[in-house]
């Protein structure tokens, strides 16, 4: 079987996902088109050689409906002959796009494929795809989970309670995320991975959600985000410790990677950045929802024939501080190797773009630090997770 390697990885800066955000004036199709253009430009590949474009997007409605990935490719001015599709595995959508792309290359179905993602949460707010009063679950799920499933914020609270993670620990973790992202930005560590975006208000070249002045004392003054008397009665173990400060914000952004085989890379004169060593997906309790990163991590390591100590760097999506802290406690991983340049709490979480955003950051960080192996995993709504191991080349 052939291998699959990444020969290019780029992302936009991440903007705040509100009407005043730095990227809010950019249509999501145009935002992804910009990223695809930067990827093709930086790799120098002939776009007509691309076999497929697989993009992730979560709220596929309104301006993100109608197969956003296809129109982003066309909007970038690339050949109409190249197909595209848009997938949804919730927050891991573009990481799943990478898995599909790599599987296609390894099987011989593809020679050259783009995996990417986009989300404009300022223009298409989260849950826009579920109209008021609509039931996205159906009768059978309601029968199976008769007490009812819960929103992600409640799941984050349940995880904090189950793993005995307190408010102070979560706020310290969030502070560290901002501190690391601030330092990485000041050192120019994100420069090579980002493609600045020109808007009517100027050029956006830096991630907008990083707050350099964040500290535990400031975060301690924030009110819980998900306190609810109904859930308090149902789950008396909850201490209401999850806040806007120790959770990821809502954001706008896009990201993309170019995947091929080692043989095709050599033929096209491109230098691989990393090999897609192993990948896995896993499911877990949809009530806790965000814990599948634990079995996904175990599964991908087993498939790779590696142990945690073999992994030099980890990217674990910071949807909520409690999620990553629970993963650390469960796996025993070294926290100094996790999200070393900050995570989604500081950098932001533009849903469909986050998978390839994390991968882009991981690839560049591995190069900067001389790492051999990197592991990425993301929690996803419904009790799902993706995990990927990269090997530097």
PDB file of C-alpha atoms in Angstrom, residues 120-287:
ATOM      1  CA  UNK A 120     -17.727  31.669   9.710  1.00  0.00           C
ATOM      2  CA  UNK A 121     -19.474  31.731  13.060  1.00  0.00           C
ATOM      3  CA  UNK A 122     -20.007  35.476  12.801  1.00  0.00           C
ATOM      4  CA  UNK A 123     -22.134  35.033   9.668  1.00  0.00           C
ATOM      5  CA  UNK A 124     -23.574  31.558  10.298  1.00  0.00           C
ATOM      6  CA  UNK A 125     -23.966  31.219  14.082  1.00  0.00           C
ATOM      7  CA  UNK A 126     -23.723  27.835  15.735  1.00  0.00           C
ATOM      8  CA  UNK A 127     -27.025  25.880  15.595  1.00  0.00           C
ATOM      9  CA  UNK A 128     -28.203  27.865  12.572  1.00  0.00           C
ATOM     10  CA  UNK A 129     -28.807  24.509  10.915  1.00  0.00           C
ATOM     11  CA  UNK A 130     -31.357  23.494  13.577  1.00  0.00           C
ATOM     12  CA  UNK A 131     -34.444  25.747  13.351  1.00  0.00           C
ATOM     13  CA  UNK A 132     -36.328  26.542  16.534  1.00  0.00           C
ATOM     14  CA  UNK A 133     -38.587  23.643  17.440  1.00  0.00           C
ATOM     15  CA  UNK A 134     -36.801  21.161  15.162  1.00  0.00           C
ATOM     16  CA  UNK A 135     -35.769  17.761  16.540  1.00  0.00           C
ATOM     17  CA  UNK A 136     -32.425  16.604  15.073  1.00  0.00           C
ATOM     18  CA  UNK A 137     -32.450  13.296  16.993  1.00  0.00           C
ATOM     19  CA  UNK A 138     -35.724  11.533  16.216  1.00  0.00           C
ATOM     20  CA  UNK A 139     -37.926   9.140  18.187  1.00  0.00           C
ATOM     21  CA  UNK A 140     -35.519   6.189  18.435  1.00  0.00           C
ATOM     22  CA  UNK A 141     -32.736   8.216  20.042  1.00  0.00           C
ATOM     23  CA  UNK A 142     -35.216   9.755  22.474  1.00  0.00           C
ATOM     24  CA  UNK A 143     -36.323   6.251  23.438  1.00  0.00           C
ATOM     25  CA  UNK A 144     -32.754   5.054  23.937  1.00  0.00           C
ATOM     26  CA  UNK A 145     -31.761   8.078  26.035  1.00  0.00           C
ATOM     27  CA  UNK A 146     -35.009   8.662  27.870  1.00  0.00           C
ATOM     28  CA  UNK A 147     -33.571  11.147  30.348  1.00  0.00           C
ATOM     29  CA  UNK A 148     -32.438  13.240  27.405  1.00  0.00           C
ATOM     30  CA  UNK A 149     -29.077  14.207  25.959  1.00  0.00           C
ATOM     31  CA  UNK A 150     -27.499  17.490  27.005  1.00  0.00           C
ATOM     32  CA  UNK A 151     -25.699  20.485  25.441  1.00  0.00           C
ATOM     33  CA  UNK A 152     -21.921  20.439  25.216  1.00  0.00           C
ATOM     34  CA  UNK A 153     -21.517  22.880  28.075  1.00  0.00           C
ATOM     35  CA  UNK A 154     -23.299  20.492  30.416  1.00  0.00           C
ATOM     36  CA  UNK A 155     -21.105  17.656  29.144  1.00  0.00           C
ATOM     37  CA  UNK A 156     -18.041  19.765  29.944  1.00  0.00           C
ATOM     38  CA  UNK A 157     -19.393  20.264  33.471  1.00  0.00           C
ATOM     39  CA  UNK A 158     -20.056  16.529  33.871  1.00  0.00           C
ATOM     40  CA  UNK A 159     -16.494  15.781  32.761  1.00  0.00           C
ATOM     41  CA  UNK A 160     -15.127  18.252  35.306  1.00  0.00           C
ATOM     42  CA  UNK A 161     -17.164  16.549  38.023  1.00  0.00           C
ATOM     43  CA  UNK A 162     -16.241  12.988  37.006  1.00  0.00           C
ATOM     44  CA  UNK A 163     -12.502  13.691  36.889  1.00  0.00           C
ATOM     45  CA  UNK A 164     -12.555  16.040  39.939  1.00  0.00           C
ATOM     46  CA  UNK A 165     -11.344  19.044  37.953  1.00  0.00           C
ATOM     47  CA  UNK A 166     -11.948  22.298  39.812  1.00  0.00           C
ATOM     48  CA  UNK A 167     -12.545  25.837  38.612  1.00  0.00           C
ATOM     49  CA  UNK A 168      -9.071  26.973  39.651  1.00  0.00           C
ATOM     50  CA  UNK A 169      -7.397  24.188  37.655  1.00  0.00           C
ATOM     51  CA  UNK A 170      -9.427  25.053  34.557  1.00  0.00           C
ATOM     52  CA  UNK A 171      -8.664  28.763  34.845  1.00  0.00           C
ATOM     53  CA  UNK A 172      -4.949  28.036  35.259  1.00  0.00           C
ATOM     54  CA  UNK A 173      -5.072  25.882  32.134  1.00  0.00           C
ATOM     55  CA  UNK A 174      -6.835  28.629  30.167  1.00  0.00           C
ATOM     56  CA  UNK A 175      -4.294  31.196  31.331  1.00  0.00           C
ATOM     57  CA  UNK A 176      -1.463  28.940  30.151  1.00  0.00           C
ATOM     58  CA  UNK A 177      -3.116  28.616  26.731  1.00  0.00           C
ATOM     59  CA  UNK A 178      -3.183  32.389  26.280  1.00  0.00           C
ATOM     60  CA  UNK A 179       0.354  32.737  27.638  1.00  0.00           C
ATOM     61  CA  UNK A 180       1.707  30.139  25.212  1.00  0.00           C
ATOM     62  CA  UNK A 181      -0.158  31.613  22.239  1.00  0.00           C
ATOM     63  CA  UNK A 182       1.029  35.113  23.113  1.00  0.00           C
ATOM     64  CA  UNK A 183       4.638  33.961  23.298  1.00  0.00           C
ATOM     65  CA  UNK A 184       4.386  31.997  20.051  1.00  0.00           C
ATOM     66  CA  UNK A 185       2.906  35.033  18.286  1.00  0.00           C
ATOM     67  CA  UNK A 186       5.616  37.357  19.598  1.00  0.00           C
ATOM     68  CA  UNK A 187       8.282  34.942  18.356  1.00  0.00           C
ATOM     69  CA  UNK A 188       6.703  34.720  14.904  1.00  0.00           C
ATOM     70  CA  UNK A 189       6.042  30.991  15.231  1.00  0.00           C
ATOM     71  CA  UNK A 190       2.706  31.224  13.398  1.00  0.00           C
ATOM     72  CA  UNK A 191       4.027  33.342  10.519  1.00  0.00           C
ATOM     73  CA  UNK A 192       4.890  30.491   8.146  1.00  0.00           C
ATOM     74  CA  UNK A 193       1.554  28.729   8.618  1.00  0.00           C
ATOM     75  CA  UNK A 194      -0.744  31.730   8.165  1.00  0.00           C
ATOM     76  CA  UNK A 195      -2.008  33.449   5.022  1.00  0.00           C
ATOM     77  CA  UNK A 196      -2.996  37.036   5.936  1.00  0.00           C
ATOM     78  CA  UNK A 197      -6.435  38.110   4.749  1.00  0.00           C
ATOM     79  CA  UNK A 198      -7.143  41.502   3.197  1.00  0.00           C
ATOM     80  CA  UNK A 199     -10.484  42.993   4.213  1.00  0.00           C
ATOM     81  CA  UNK A 200     -12.157  46.323   3.593  1.00  0.00           C
ATOM     82  CA  UNK A 201     -10.797  47.393   6.987  1.00  0.00           C
ATOM     83  CA  UNK A 202      -7.183  46.334   6.489  1.00  0.00           C
ATOM     84  CA  UNK A 203      -4.996  43.248   6.500  1.00  0.00           C
ATOM     85  CA  UNK A 204      -5.661  40.595   9.146  1.00  0.00           C
ATOM     86  CA  UNK A 205      -2.409  38.812   9.964  1.00  0.00           C
ATOM     87  CA  UNK A 206      -2.753  37.670  13.582  1.00  0.00           C
ATOM     88  CA  UNK A 207      -5.154  35.533  15.603  1.00  0.00           C
ATOM     89  CA  UNK A 208      -7.716  37.841  17.162  1.00  0.00           C
ATOM     90  CA  UNK A 209      -8.901  35.922  20.231  1.00  0.00           C
ATOM     91  CA  UNK A 210      -5.571  35.739  22.073  1.00  0.00           C
ATOM     92  CA  UNK A 211      -5.703  37.806  25.266  1.00  0.00           C
ATOM     93  CA  UNK A 212      -2.164  38.477  26.531  1.00  0.00           C
ATOM     94  CA  UNK A 213      -3.372  39.962  29.825  1.00  0.00           C
ATOM     95  CA  UNK A 214      -5.430  36.905  30.795  1.00  0.00           C
ATOM     96  CA  UNK A 215      -4.710  35.695  34.326  1.00  0.00           C
ATOM     97  CA  UNK A 216      -6.394  33.421  36.869  1.00  0.00           C
ATOM     98  CA  UNK A 217      -7.649  36.337  38.947  1.00  0.00           C
ATOM     99  CA  UNK A 218      -9.489  37.852  35.993  1.00  0.00           C
ATOM    100  CA  UNK A 219     -10.930  34.512  34.951  1.00  0.00           C
ATOM    101  CA  UNK A 220     -12.084  33.811  38.507  1.00  0.00           C
ATOM    102  CA  UNK A 221     -14.516  36.728  38.243  1.00  0.00           C
ATOM    103  CA  UNK A 222     -16.430  35.252  35.294  1.00  0.00           C
ATOM    104  CA  UNK A 223     -19.852  33.747  35.880  1.00  0.00           C
ATOM    105  CA  UNK A 224     -20.560  30.112  34.914  1.00  0.00           C
ATOM    106  CA  UNK A 225     -21.774  29.909  31.332  1.00  0.00           C
ATOM    107  CA  UNK A 226     -24.169  26.983  31.557  1.00  0.00           C
ATOM    108  CA  UNK A 227     -25.804  27.127  35.000  1.00  0.00           C
ATOM    109  CA  UNK A 228     -29.350  25.798  34.721  1.00  0.00           C
ATOM    110  CA  UNK A 229     -31.732  24.810  37.549  1.00  0.00           C
ATOM    111  CA  UNK A 230     -33.103  21.866  35.562  1.00  0.00           C
ATOM    112  CA  UNK A 231     -29.712  20.323  34.997  1.00  0.00           C
ATOM    113  CA  UNK A 232     -28.688  21.171  38.559  1.00  0.00           C
ATOM    114  CA  UNK A 233     -31.483  18.956  39.825  1.00  0.00           C
ATOM    115  CA  UNK A 234     -30.640  16.153  37.410  1.00  0.00           C
ATOM    116  CA  UNK A 235     -26.880  16.327  37.990  1.00  0.00           C
ATOM    117  CA  UNK A 236     -26.215  17.428  41.585  1.00  0.00           C
ATOM    118  CA  UNK A 237     -22.505  16.615  41.143  1.00  0.00           C
ATOM    119  CA  UNK A 238     -22.034  19.612  38.826  1.00  0.00           C
ATOM    120  CA  UNK A 239     -20.243  22.556  40.467  1.00  0.00           C
ATOM    121  CA  UNK A 240     -20.821  25.058  37.620  1.00  0.00           C
ATOM    122  CA  UNK A 241     -17.171  25.775  36.894  1.00  0.00           C
ATOM    123  CA  UNK A 242     -17.199  26.090  33.097  1.00  0.00           C
ATOM    124  CA  UNK A 243     -17.045  29.714  31.945  1.00  0.00           C
ATOM    125  CA  UNK A 244     -16.385  31.675  28.779  1.00  0.00           C
ATOM    126  CA  UNK A 245     -12.818  32.064  30.034  1.00  0.00           C
ATOM    127  CA  UNK A 246     -11.981  28.375  30.262  1.00  0.00           C
ATOM    128  CA  UNK A 247     -13.840  27.404  27.079  1.00  0.00           C
ATOM    129  CA  UNK A 248     -13.055  28.016  23.425  1.00  0.00           C
ATOM    130  CA  UNK A 249     -14.643  31.133  21.905  1.00  0.00           C
ATOM    131  CA  UNK A 250     -16.658  31.278  18.664  1.00  0.00           C
ATOM    132  CA  UNK A 251     -14.574  32.139  15.634  1.00  0.00           C
ATOM    133  CA  UNK A 252     -14.092  32.578  11.901  1.00  0.00           C
ATOM    134  CA  UNK A 253     -11.327  30.869   9.944  1.00  0.00           C
ATOM    135  CA  UNK A 254     -10.239  28.479   7.224  1.00  0.00           C
ATOM    136  CA  UNK A 255      -7.360  26.048   6.759  1.00  0.00           C
ATOM    137  CA  UNK A 256      -6.096  23.544   4.190  1.00  0.00           C
ATOM    138  CA  UNK A 257      -3.488  20.842   3.599  1.00  0.00           C
ATOM    139  CA  UNK A 258      -2.305  19.178   0.383  1.00  0.00           C
ATOM    140  CA  UNK A 259      -1.903  15.396   0.506  1.00  0.00           C
ATOM    141  CA  UNK A 260      -0.200  13.050  -1.943  1.00  0.00           C
ATOM    142  CA  UNK A 261       2.051   9.963  -1.933  1.00  0.00           C
ATOM    143  CA  UNK A 262       5.830  10.033  -1.514  1.00  0.00           C
ATOM    144  CA  UNK A 263       6.198   8.819  -5.085  1.00  0.00           C
ATOM    145  CA  UNK A 264       3.957  11.553  -6.500  1.00  0.00           C
ATOM    146  CA  UNK A 265       5.666  14.187  -4.357  1.00  0.00           C
ATOM    147  CA  UNK A 266       9.037  13.191  -5.799  1.00  0.00           C
ATOM    148  CA  UNK A 267       7.654  13.168  -9.325  1.00  0.00           C
ATOM    149  CA  UNK A 268       6.149  16.637  -8.866  1.00  0.00           C
ATOM    150  CA  UNK A 269       9.250  18.026  -7.154  1.00  0.00           C
ATOM    151  CA  UNK A 270       7.533  18.668  -3.829  1.00  0.00           C
ATOM    152  CA  UNK A 271       9.097  18.077  -0.422  1.00  0.00           C
ATOM    153  CA  UNK A 272       6.906  16.228   2.096  1.00  0.00           C
ATOM    154  CA  UNK A 273       6.430  17.936   5.458  1.00  0.00           C
ATOM    155  CA  UNK A 274       5.033  14.933   7.300  1.00  0.00           C
ATOM    156  CA  UNK A 275       3.723  11.442   6.737  1.00  0.00           C
ATOM    157  CA  UNK A 276       0.224  10.506   7.849  1.00  0.00           C
ATOM    158  CA  UNK A 277       1.481   7.631   9.954  1.00  0.00           C
ATOM    159  CA  UNK A 278      -1.790   6.365  11.492  1.00  0.00           C
ATOM    160  CA  UNK A 279      -5.343   7.487  12.058  1.00  0.00           C
ATOM    161  CA  UNK A 280      -8.400   6.342  13.970  1.00  0.00           C
ATOM    162  CA  UNK A 281     -11.916   7.378  14.923  1.00  0.00           C
ATOM    163  CA  UNK A 282     -13.819   6.408  18.046  1.00  0.00           C
ATOM    164  CA  UNK A 283     -17.177   6.793  19.711  1.00  0.00           C
ATOM    165  CA  UNK A 284     -18.119   7.131  23.383  1.00  0.00           C
ATOM    166  CA  UNK A 285     -21.017   8.057  25.653  1.00  0.00           C
ATOM    167  CA  UNK A 286     -23.027  10.818  23.889  1.00  0.00           C
ATOM    168  CA  UNK A 287     -24.089  12.189  27.270  1.00  0.00           C
TER     169      UNK A 287
END
